[in-house]
Amino acid sequence: MAATLFDTAKGTVEFSYEGTGPTILLLKGGHCSRDTDLSHRSLMYEGFSLLTISRPGYDLTDVSAGRTATDFAETIVDILDHLHIEKVSVIAISSAGPTGIALAASYPDRVEKLVMEAAVTAPWEFGTKMRANLLFGRGEKATWGTIKLLLKVCPDMVMKKILASLTTEEADDLYSRLSLNDRRFIYNMLADSQSGHGFLLDIKHDLADMSKIQAPILGMYARKDKSVPYSQAILLKSNTQNCEIYDAPADSHLIWIGPEAPNVWAKRLEFLSH
């Protein structure tokens, strides 16, 4: 997709804006690059415009554009003003959860609806932060270089290893049940991944006051998600006034694949369309 660079008061932000119709703001999750597509581009064929903004540290968006979720929410509003967009529906994926929350809580007049897809609603655990600093700090490029090399040489092994961190099931058993399309989804997701400086920012994000969110919320979470536990769905529900939790019929953090994935797609589309 064609990327646009916009100079804000805090730094450069990369975004793309495509399609016609009501605008959906897509905030991708951790390790996602401009090339990562978890199926959301299909929303353009359903009558929506898709505004995809790369979060700080990812792609060509400067870290200074928002070191905290609240700071970047302010930068997002600057972009909406620049594009003359009055209101958006927001999709926040995985570690983009705090940014989606901050935007909806701080700027209720700019957010029509909020979709939280396996999205973080609680602080990261200490052990996760330690591992992230080790793998995605100074050694980030080497980490992803190794993963992508191994992905070409022994893709099954790499994808099973990644799945083990995303599911409460036994990874080998789950992998054996995946369709060829689902395996291709995981392969492409990993091939397009790059953390930059973004993921180390993600794990430090504080959570804004969720009770201030006025927009209707759809939280889509899988009970077998190992990386974002279902308890975070309960936390979202218990701290907001107008929130529906949809139990995504998925076997891992990757709620966009599996035999029941069309139901996840249909639920999102129903929520955004009405």
mmCIF file of N, CA and C in Angstrom, residues 112-114 210-211 213-219 236-237 239-245 271:
data_model
loop_
_atom_site.group_PDB
_atom_site.id
_atom_site.type_symbol
_atom_site.label_atom_id
_atom_site.label_comp_id
_atom_site.label_asym_id
_atom_site.label_seq_id
_atom_site.Cartn_x
_atom_site.Cartn_y
_atom_site.Cartn_z
ATOM 1 N N GLU A 112 -16.174 6.857 17.156
ATOM 2 C CA GLU A 112 -17.540 6.376 16.988
ATOM 3 C C GLU A 112 -17.740 5.032 17.688
ATOM 4 N N LYS A 113 -16.815 4.093 17.438
ATOM 5 C CA LYS A 113 -16.860 2.760 18.022
ATOM 6 C C LYS A 113 -15.431 2.293 18.236
ATOM 7 N N LEU A 114 -15.277 1.330 19.151
ATOM 8 C CA LEU A 114 -13.959 0.783 19.434
ATOM 9 C C LEU A 114 -14.029 -0.741 19.403
ATOM 10 N N MET A 210 -10.294 3.525 31.553
ATOM 11 C CA MET A 210 -11.256 2.938 30.622
ATOM 12 C C MET A 210 -12.687 3.385 30.892
ATOM 13 N N SER A 211 -12.970 3.794 32.119
ATOM 14 C CA SER A 211 -14.333 4.211 32.463
ATOM 15 C C SER A 211 -14.751 5.486 31.736
ATOM 16 N N ILE A 213 -14.412 5.964 28.552
ATOM 17 C CA ILE A 213 -14.787 5.649 27.169
ATOM 18 C C ILE A 213 -16.303 5.705 27.026
ATOM 19 N N GLN A 214 -16.764 6.501 26.088
ATOM 20 C CA GLN A 214 -18.198 6.646 25.841
ATOM 21 C C GLN A 214 -18.658 5.819 24.643
ATOM 22 N N ALA A 215 -17.761 5.530 23.732
ATOM 23 C CA ALA A 215 -18.124 4.802 22.516
ATOM 24 C C ALA A 215 -18.464 3.354 22.837
ATOM 25 N N PRO A 216 -19.363 2.754 22.067
ATOM 26 C CA PRO A 216 -19.613 1.313 22.213
ATOM 27 C C PRO A 216 -18.336 0.530 21.921
ATOM 28 N N ILE A 217 -18.130 -0.534 22.680
ATOM 29 C CA ILE A 217 -16.913 -1.340 22.556
ATOM 30 C C ILE A 217 -17.281 -2.778 22.221
ATOM 31 N N LEU A 218 -16.558 -3.340 21.279
ATOM 32 C CA LEU A 218 -16.614 -4.775 21.009
ATOM 33 C C LEU A 218 -15.241 -5.348 21.317
ATOM 34 N N GLY A 219 -15.182 -6.211 22.316
ATOM 35 C CA GLY A 219 -13.931 -6.896 22.629
ATOM 36 C C GLY A 219 -13.986 -8.315 22.110
ATOM 37 N N LEU A 236 -11.618 -5.437 30.714
ATOM 38 C CA LEU A 236 -12.213 -4.448 29.813
ATOM 39 C C LEU A 236 -13.706 -4.303 30.083
ATOM 40 N N LYS A 237 -14.381 -5.417 30.200
ATOM 41 C CA LYS A 237 -15.826 -5.424 30.425
ATOM 42 C C LYS A 237 -16.184 -4.774 31.757
ATOM 43 N N ASN A 239 -14.626 -2.558 33.491
ATOM 44 C CA ASN A 239 -14.223 -1.157 33.678
ATOM 45 C C ASN A 239 -14.825 -0.204 32.662
ATOM 46 N N THR A 240 -15.731 -0.679 31.825
ATOM 47 C CA THR A 240 -16.377 0.172 30.824
ATOM 48 C C THR A 240 -17.888 0.017 30.916
ATOM 49 N N GLN A 241 -18.589 0.993 30.349
ATOM 50 C CA GLN A 241 -20.043 1.049 30.510
ATOM 51 C C GLN A 241 -20.814 0.390 29.371
ATOM 52 N N ASN A 242 -20.235 0.375 28.191
ATOM 53 C CA ASN A 242 -20.970 -0.099 27.017
ATOM 54 C C ASN A 242 -20.082 -1.040 26.212
ATOM 55 N N CYS A 243 -19.848 -2.215 26.768
ATOM 56 C CA CYS A 243 -18.889 -3.146 26.177
ATOM 57 C C CYS A 243 -19.491 -4.528 26.023
ATOM 58 N N GLU A 244 -19.360 -5.080 24.833
ATOM 59 C CA GLU A 244 -19.748 -6.463 24.574
ATOM 60 C C GLU A 244 -18.488 -7.289 24.361
ATOM 61 N N ILE A 245 -18.383 -8.384 25.065
ATOM 62 C CA ILE A 245 -17.264 -9.294 24.864
ATOM 63 C C ILE A 245 -17.741 -10.464 24.010
ATOM 64 N N PHE A 271 -20.876 -5.263 13.945
ATOM 65 C CA PHE A 271 -20.688 -4.196 14.920
ATOM 66 C C PHE A 271 -20.374 -2.863 14.259
#
